[in-house]
PDB file of N, CA and C in Angstrom:
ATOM      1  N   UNK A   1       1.778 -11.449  -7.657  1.00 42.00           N
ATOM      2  CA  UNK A   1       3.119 -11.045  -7.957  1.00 42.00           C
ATOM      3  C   UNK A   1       3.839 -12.183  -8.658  1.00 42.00           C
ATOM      4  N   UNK A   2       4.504 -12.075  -9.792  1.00 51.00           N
ATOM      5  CA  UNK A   2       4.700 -12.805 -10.241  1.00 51.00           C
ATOM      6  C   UNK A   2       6.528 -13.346 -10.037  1.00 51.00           C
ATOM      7  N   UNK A   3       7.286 -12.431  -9.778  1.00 55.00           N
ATOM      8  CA  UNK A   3       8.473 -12.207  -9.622  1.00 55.00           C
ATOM      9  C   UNK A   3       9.002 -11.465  -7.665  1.00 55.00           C
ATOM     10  N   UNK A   4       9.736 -12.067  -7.215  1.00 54.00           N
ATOM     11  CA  UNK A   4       9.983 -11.625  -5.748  1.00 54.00           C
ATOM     12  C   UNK A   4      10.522 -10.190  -5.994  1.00 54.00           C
ATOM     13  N   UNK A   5      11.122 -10.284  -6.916  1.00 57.00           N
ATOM     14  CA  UNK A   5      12.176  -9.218  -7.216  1.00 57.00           C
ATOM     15  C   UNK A   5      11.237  -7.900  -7.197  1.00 57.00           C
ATOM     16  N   UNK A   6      10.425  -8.115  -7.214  1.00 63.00           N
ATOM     17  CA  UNK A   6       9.269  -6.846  -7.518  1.00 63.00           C
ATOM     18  C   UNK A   6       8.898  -5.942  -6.208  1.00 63.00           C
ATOM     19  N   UNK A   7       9.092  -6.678  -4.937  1.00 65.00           N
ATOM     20  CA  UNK A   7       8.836  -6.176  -3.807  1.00 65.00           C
ATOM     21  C   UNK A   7       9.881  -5.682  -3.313  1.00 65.00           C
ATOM     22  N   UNK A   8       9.616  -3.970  -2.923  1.00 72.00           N
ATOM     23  CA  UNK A   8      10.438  -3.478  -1.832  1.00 72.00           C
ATOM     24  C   UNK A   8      10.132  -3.186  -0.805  1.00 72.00           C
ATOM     25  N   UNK A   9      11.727  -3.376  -0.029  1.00 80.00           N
ATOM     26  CA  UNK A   9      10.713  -2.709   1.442  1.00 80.00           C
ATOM     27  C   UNK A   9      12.113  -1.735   1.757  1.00 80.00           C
ATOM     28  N   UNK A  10      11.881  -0.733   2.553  1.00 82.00           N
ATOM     29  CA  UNK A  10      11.884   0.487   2.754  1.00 82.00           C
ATOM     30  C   UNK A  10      12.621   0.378   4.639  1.00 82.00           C
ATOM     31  N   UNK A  11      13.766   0.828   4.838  1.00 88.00           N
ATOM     32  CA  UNK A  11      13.815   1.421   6.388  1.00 88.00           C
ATOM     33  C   UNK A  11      13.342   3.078   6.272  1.00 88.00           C
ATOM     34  N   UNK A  12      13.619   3.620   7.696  1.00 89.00           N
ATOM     35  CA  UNK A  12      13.508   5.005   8.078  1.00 89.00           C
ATOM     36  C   UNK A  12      14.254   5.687   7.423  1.00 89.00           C
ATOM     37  N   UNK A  13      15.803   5.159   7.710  1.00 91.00           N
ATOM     38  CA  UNK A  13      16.875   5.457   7.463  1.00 91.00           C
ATOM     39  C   UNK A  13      16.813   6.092   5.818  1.00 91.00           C
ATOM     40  N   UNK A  14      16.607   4.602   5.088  1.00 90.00           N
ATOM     41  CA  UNK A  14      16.723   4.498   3.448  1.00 90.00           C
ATOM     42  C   UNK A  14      15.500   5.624   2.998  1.00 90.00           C
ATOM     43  N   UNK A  15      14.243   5.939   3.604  1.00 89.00           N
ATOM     44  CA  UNK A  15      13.113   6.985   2.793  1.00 89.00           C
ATOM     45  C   UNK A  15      13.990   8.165   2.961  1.00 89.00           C
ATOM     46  N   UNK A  16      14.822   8.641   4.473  1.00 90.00           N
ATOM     47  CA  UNK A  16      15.134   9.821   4.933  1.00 90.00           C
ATOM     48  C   UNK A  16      16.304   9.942   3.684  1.00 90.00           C
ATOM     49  N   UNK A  17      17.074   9.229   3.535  1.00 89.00           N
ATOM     50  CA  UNK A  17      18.486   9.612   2.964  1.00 89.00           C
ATOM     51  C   UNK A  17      18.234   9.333   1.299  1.00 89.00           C
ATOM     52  N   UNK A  18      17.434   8.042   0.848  1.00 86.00           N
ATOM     53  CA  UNK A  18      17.709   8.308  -0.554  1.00 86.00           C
ATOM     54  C   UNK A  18      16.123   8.954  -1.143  1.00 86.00           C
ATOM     55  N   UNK A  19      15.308   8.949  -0.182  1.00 84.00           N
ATOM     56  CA  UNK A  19      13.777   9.995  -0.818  1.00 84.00           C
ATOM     57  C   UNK A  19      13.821  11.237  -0.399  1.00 84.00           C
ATOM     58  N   UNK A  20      14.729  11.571   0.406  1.00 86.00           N
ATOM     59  CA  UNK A  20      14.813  12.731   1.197  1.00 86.00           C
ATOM     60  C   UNK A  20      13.390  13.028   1.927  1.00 86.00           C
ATOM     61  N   UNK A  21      12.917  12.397   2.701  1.00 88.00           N
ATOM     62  CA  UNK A  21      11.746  12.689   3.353  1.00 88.00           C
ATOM     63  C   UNK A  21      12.256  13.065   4.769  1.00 88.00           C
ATOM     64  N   UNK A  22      11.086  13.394   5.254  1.00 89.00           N
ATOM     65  CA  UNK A  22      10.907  14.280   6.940  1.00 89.00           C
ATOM     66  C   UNK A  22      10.028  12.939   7.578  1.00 89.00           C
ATOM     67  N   UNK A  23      10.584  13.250   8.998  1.00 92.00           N
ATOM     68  CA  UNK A  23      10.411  12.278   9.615  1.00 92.00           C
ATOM     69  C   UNK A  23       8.630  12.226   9.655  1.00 92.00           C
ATOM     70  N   UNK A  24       8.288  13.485   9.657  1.00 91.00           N
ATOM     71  CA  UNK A  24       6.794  13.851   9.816  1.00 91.00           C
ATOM     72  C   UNK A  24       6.185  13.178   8.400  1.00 91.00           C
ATOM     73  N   UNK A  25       6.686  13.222   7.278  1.00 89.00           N
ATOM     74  CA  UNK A  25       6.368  12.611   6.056  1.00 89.00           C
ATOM     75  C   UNK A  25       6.405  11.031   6.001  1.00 89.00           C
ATOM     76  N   UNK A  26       7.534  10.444   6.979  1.00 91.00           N
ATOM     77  CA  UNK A  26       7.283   8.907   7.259  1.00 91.00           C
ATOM     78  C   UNK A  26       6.369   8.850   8.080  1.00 91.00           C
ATOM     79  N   UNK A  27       6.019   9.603   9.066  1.00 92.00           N
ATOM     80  CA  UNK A  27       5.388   9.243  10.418  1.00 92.00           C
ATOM     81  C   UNK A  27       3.568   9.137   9.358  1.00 92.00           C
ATOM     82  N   UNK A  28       3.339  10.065   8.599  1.00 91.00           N
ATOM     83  CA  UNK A  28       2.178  10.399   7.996  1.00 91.00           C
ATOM     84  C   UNK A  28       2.047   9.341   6.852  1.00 91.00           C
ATOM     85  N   UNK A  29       3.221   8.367   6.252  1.00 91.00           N
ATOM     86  CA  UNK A  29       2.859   7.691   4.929  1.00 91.00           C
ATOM     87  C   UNK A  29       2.497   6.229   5.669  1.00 91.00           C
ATOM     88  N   UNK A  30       3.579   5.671   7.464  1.00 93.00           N
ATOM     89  CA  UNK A  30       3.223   4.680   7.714  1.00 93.00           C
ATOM     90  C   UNK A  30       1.819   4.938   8.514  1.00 93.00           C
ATOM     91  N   UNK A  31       1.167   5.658   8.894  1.00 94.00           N
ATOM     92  CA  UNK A  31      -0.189   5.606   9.176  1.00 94.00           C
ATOM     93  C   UNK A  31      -1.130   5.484   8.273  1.00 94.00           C
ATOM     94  N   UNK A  32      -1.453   5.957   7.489  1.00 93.00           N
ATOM     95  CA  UNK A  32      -1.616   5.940   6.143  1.00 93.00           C
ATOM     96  C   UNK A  32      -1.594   4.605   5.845  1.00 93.00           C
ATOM     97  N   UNK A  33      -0.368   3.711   5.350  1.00 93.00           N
ATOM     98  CA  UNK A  33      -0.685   2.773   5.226  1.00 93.00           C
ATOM     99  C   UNK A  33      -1.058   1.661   6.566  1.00 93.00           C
ATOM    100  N   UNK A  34      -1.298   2.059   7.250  1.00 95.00           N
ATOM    101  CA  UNK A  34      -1.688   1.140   8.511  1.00 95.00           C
ATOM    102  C   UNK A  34      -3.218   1.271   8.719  1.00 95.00           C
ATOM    103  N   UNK A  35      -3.885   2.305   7.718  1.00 96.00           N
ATOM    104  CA  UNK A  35      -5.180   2.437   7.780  1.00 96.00           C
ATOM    105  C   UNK A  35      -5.770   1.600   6.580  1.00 96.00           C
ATOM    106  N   UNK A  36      -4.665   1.498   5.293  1.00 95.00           N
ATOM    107  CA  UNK A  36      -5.150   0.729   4.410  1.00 95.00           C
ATOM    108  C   UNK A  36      -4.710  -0.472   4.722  1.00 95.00           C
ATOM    109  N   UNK A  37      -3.643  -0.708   5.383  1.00 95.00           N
ATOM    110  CA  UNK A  37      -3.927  -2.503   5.972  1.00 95.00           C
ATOM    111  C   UNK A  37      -5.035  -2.856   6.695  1.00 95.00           C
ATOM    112  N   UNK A  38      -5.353  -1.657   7.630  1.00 96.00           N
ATOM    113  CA  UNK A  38      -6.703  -2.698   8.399  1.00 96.00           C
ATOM    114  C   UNK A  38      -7.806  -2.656   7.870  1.00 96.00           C
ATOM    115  N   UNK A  39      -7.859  -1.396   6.856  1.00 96.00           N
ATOM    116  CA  UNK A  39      -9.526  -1.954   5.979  1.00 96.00           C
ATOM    117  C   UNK A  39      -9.212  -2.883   5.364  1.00 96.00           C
ATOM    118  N   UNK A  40      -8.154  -3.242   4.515  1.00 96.00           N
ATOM    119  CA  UNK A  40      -7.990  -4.309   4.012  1.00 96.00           C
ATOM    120  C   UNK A  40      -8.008  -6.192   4.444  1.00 96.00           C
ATOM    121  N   UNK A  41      -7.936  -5.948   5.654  1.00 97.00           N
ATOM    122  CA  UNK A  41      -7.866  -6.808   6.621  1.00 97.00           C
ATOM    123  C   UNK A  41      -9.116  -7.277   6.959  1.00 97.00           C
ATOM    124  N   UNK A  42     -10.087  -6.698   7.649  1.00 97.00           N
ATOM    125  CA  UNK A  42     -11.442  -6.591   7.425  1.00 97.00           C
ATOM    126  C   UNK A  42     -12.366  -6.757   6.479  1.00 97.00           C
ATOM    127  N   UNK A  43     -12.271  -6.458   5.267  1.00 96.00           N
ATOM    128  CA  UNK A  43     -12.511  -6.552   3.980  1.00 96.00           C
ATOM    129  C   UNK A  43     -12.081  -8.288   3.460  1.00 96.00           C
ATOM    130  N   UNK A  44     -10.879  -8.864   3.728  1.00 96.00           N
ATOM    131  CA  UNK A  44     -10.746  -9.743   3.657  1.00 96.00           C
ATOM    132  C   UNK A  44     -11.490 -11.283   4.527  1.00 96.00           C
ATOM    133  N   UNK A  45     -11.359 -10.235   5.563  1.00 97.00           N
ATOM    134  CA  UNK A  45     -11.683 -11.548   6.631  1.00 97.00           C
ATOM    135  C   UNK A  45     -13.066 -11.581   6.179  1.00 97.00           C
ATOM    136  N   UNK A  46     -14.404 -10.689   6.082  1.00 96.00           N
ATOM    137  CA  UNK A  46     -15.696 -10.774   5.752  1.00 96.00           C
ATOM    138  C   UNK A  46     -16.007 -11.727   4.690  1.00 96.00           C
ATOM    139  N   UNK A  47     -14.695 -11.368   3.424  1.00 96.00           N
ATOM    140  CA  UNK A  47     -14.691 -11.881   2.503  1.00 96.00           C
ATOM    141  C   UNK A  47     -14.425 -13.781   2.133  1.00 96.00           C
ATOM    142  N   UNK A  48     -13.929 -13.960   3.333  1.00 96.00           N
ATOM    143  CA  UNK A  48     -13.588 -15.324   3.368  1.00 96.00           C
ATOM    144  C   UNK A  48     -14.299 -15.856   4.215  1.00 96.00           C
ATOM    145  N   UNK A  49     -15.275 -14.994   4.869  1.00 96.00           N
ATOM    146  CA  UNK A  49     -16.128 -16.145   5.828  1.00 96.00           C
ATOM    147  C   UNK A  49     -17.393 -15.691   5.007  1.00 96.00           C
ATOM    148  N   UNK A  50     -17.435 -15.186   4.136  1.00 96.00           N
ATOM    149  CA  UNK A  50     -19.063 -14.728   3.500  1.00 96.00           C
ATOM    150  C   UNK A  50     -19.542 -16.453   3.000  1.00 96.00           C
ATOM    151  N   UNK A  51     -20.330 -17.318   3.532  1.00 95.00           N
ATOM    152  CA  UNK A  51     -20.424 -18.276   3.704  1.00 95.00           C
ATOM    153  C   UNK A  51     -21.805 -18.529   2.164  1.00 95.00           C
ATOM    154  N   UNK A  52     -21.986 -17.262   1.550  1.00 96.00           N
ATOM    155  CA  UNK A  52     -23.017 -17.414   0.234  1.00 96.00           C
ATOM    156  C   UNK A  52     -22.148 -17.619  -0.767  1.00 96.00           C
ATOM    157  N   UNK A  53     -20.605 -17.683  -0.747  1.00 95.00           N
ATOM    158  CA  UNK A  53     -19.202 -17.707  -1.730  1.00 95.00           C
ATOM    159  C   UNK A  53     -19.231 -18.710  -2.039  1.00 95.00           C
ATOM    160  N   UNK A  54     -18.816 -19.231  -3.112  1.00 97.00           N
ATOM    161  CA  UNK A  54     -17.402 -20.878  -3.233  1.00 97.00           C
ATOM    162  C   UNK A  54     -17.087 -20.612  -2.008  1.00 97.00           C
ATOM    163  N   UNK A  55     -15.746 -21.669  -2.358  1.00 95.00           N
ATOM    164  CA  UNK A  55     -14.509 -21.313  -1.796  1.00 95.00           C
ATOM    165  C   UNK A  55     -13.631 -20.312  -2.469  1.00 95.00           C
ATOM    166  N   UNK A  56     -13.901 -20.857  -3.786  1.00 97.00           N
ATOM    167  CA  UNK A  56     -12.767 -20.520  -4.967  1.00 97.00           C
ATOM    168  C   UNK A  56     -13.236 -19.072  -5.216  1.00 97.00           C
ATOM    169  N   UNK A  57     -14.188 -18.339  -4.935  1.00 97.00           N
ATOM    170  CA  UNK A  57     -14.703 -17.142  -5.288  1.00 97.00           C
ATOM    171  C   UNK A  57     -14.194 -16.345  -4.107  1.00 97.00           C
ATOM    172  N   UNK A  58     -14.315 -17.015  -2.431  1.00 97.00           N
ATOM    173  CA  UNK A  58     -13.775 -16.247  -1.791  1.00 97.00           C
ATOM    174  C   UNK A  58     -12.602 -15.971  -1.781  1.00 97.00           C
ATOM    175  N   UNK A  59     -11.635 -16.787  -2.225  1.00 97.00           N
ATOM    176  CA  UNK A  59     -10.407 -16.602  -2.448  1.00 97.00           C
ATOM    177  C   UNK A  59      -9.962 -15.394  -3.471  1.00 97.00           C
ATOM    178  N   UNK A  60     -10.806 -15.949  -4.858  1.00 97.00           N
ATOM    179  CA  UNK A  60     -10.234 -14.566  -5.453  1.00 97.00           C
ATOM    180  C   UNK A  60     -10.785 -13.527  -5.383  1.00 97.00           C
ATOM    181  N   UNK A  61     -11.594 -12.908  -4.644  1.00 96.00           N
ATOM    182  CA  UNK A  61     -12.471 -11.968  -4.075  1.00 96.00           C
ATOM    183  C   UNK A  61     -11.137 -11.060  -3.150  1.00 96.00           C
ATOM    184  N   UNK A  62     -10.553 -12.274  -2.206  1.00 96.00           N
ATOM    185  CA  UNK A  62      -9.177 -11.629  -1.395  1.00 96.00           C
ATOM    186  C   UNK A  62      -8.072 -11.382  -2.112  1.00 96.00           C
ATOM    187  N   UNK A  63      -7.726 -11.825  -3.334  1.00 97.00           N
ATOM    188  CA  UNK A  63      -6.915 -11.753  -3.965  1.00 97.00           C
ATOM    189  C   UNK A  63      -7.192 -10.518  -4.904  1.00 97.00           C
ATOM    190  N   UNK A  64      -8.083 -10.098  -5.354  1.00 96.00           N
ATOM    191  CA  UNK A  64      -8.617  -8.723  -5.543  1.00 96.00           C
ATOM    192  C   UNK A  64      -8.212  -7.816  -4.802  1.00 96.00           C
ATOM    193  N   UNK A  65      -9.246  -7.889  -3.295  1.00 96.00           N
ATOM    194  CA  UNK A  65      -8.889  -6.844  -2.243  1.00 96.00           C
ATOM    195  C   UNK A  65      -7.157  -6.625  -2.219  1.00 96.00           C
ATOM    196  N   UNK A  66      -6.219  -7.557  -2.307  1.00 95.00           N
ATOM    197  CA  UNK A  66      -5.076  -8.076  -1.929  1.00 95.00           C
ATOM    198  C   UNK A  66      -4.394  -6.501  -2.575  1.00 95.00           C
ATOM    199  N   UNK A  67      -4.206  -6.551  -3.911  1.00 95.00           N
ATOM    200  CA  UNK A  67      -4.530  -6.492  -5.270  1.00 95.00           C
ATOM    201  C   UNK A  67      -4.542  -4.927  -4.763  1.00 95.00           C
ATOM    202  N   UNK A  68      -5.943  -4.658  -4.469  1.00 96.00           N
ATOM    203  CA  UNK A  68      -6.065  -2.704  -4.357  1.00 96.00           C
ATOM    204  C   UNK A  68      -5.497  -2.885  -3.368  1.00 96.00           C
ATOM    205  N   UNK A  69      -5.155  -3.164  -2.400  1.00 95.00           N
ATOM    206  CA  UNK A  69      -4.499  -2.509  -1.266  1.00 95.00           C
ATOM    207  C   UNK A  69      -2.933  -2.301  -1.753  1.00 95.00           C
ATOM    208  N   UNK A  70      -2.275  -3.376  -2.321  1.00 93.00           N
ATOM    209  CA  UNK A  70      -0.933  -2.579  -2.610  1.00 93.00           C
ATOM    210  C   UNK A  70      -0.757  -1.960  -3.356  1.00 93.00           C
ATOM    211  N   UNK A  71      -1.811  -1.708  -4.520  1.00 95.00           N
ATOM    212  CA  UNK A  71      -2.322  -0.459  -5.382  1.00 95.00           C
ATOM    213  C   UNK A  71      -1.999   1.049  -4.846  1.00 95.00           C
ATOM    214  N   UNK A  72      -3.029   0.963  -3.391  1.00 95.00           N
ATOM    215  CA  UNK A  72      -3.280   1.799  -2.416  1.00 95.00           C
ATOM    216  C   UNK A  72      -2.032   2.341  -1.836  1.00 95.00           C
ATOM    217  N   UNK A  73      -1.155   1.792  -1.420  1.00 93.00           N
ATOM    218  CA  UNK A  73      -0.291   1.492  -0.288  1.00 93.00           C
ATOM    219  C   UNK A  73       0.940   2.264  -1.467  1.00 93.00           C
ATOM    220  N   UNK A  74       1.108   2.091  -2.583  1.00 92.00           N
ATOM    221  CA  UNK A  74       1.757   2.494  -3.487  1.00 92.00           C
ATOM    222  C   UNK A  74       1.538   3.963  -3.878  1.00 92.00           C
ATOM    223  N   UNK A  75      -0.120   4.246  -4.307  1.00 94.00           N
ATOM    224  CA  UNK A  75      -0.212   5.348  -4.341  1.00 94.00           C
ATOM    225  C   UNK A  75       0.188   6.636  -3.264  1.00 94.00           C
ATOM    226  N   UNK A  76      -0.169   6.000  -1.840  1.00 92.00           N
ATOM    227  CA  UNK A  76       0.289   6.824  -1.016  1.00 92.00           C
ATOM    228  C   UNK A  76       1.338   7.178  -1.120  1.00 92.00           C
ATOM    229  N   UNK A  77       2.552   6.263  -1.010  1.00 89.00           N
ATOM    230  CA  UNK A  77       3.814   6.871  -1.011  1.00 89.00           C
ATOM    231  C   UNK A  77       4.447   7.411  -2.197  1.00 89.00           C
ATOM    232  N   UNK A  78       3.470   7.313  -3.346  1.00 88.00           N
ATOM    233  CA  UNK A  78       3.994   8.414  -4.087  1.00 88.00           C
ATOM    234  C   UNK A  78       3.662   9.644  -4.423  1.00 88.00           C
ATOM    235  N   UNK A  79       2.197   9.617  -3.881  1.00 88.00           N
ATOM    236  CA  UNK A  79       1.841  11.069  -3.395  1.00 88.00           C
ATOM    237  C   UNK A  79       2.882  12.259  -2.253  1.00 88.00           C
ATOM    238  N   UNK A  80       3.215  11.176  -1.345  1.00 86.00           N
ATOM    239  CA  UNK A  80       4.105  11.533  -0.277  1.00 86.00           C
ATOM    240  C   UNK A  80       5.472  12.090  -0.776  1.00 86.00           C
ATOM    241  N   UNK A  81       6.054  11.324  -1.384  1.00 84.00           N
ATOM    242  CA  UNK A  81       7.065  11.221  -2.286  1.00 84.00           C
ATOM    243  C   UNK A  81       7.363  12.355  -2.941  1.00 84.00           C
ATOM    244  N   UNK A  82       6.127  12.548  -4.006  1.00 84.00           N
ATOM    245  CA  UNK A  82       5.778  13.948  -4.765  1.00 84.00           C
ATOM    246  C   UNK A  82       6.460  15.144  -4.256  1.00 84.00           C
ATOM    247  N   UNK A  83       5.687  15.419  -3.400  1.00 80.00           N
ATOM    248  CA  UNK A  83       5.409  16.535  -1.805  1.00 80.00           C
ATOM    249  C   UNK A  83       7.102  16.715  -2.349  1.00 80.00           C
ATOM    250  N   UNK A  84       8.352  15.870  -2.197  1.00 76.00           N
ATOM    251  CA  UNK A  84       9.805  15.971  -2.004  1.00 76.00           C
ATOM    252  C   UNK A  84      10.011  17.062  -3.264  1.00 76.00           C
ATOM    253  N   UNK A  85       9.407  16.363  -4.615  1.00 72.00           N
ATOM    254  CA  UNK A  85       9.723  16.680  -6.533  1.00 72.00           C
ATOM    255  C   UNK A  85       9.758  18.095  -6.623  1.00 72.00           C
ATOM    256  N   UNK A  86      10.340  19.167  -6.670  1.00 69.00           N
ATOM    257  CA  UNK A  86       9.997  20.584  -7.460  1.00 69.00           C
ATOM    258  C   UNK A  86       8.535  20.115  -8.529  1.00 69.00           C
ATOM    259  N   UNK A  87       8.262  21.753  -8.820  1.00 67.00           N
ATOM    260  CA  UNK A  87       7.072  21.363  -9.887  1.00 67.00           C
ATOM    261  C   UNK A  87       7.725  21.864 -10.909  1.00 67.00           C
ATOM    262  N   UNK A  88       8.622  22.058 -10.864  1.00 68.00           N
ATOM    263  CA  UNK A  88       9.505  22.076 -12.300  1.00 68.00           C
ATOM    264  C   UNK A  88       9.993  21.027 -12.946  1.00 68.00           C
ATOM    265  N   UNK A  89       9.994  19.937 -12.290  1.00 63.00           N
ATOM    266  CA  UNK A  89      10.323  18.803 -12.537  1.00 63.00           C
ATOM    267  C   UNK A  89       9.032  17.518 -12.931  1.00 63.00           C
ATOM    268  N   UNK A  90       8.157  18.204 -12.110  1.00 55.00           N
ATOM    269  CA  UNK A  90       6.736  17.215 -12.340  1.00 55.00           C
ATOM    270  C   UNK A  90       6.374  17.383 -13.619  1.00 55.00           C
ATOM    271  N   UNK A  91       6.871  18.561 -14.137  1.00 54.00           N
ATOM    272  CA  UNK A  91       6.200  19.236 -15.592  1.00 54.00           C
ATOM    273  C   UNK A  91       6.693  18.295 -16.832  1.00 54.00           C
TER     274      UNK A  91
END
């Protein structure tokens, strides 16, 4: 990330009132992403003790994984998100 400004973060409150989501639609996007944090997590940790690496390879190996997971974590909630859009509007 090159800029802070780039990261958001999200209450209950703020998805319900300015995404208009259902609580069942938060309850389903933070699991969701709590499944792509812990593969990601795992994925990382293997990745930094894979002891046939650099150093410097394991690092950006995690910085990869890093990389798809907020890829991931993004796509979900705009799949989720979607779900809110008319398809008159997706068009």
């Amino acid at each position: 990330m090159e800029n802070e400004e780039e990261i958001s973060t999200f209450s209950h409150e703020n998805l319900k009132s300015e995404f208009n989501m259902t609580d069942k639609q938060i309850s389903r996007l933070d699991r969701k992403a709590q499944q792509i944090l812990g593969n990601a997590i795992v994925m990382i940790d293997d990745t930094l003790r894979d002891k046939e690496l650099k150093p410097k390879e394991r690092v950006n190996r995690s910085i990869v994984f890093i990389g798809i997971t907020m890829d991931l974590i993004e796509k979900n909630f705009n799949e989720v998100l979607s779900e809110n859009i008319p398809k008159e509007e997706l068009n």
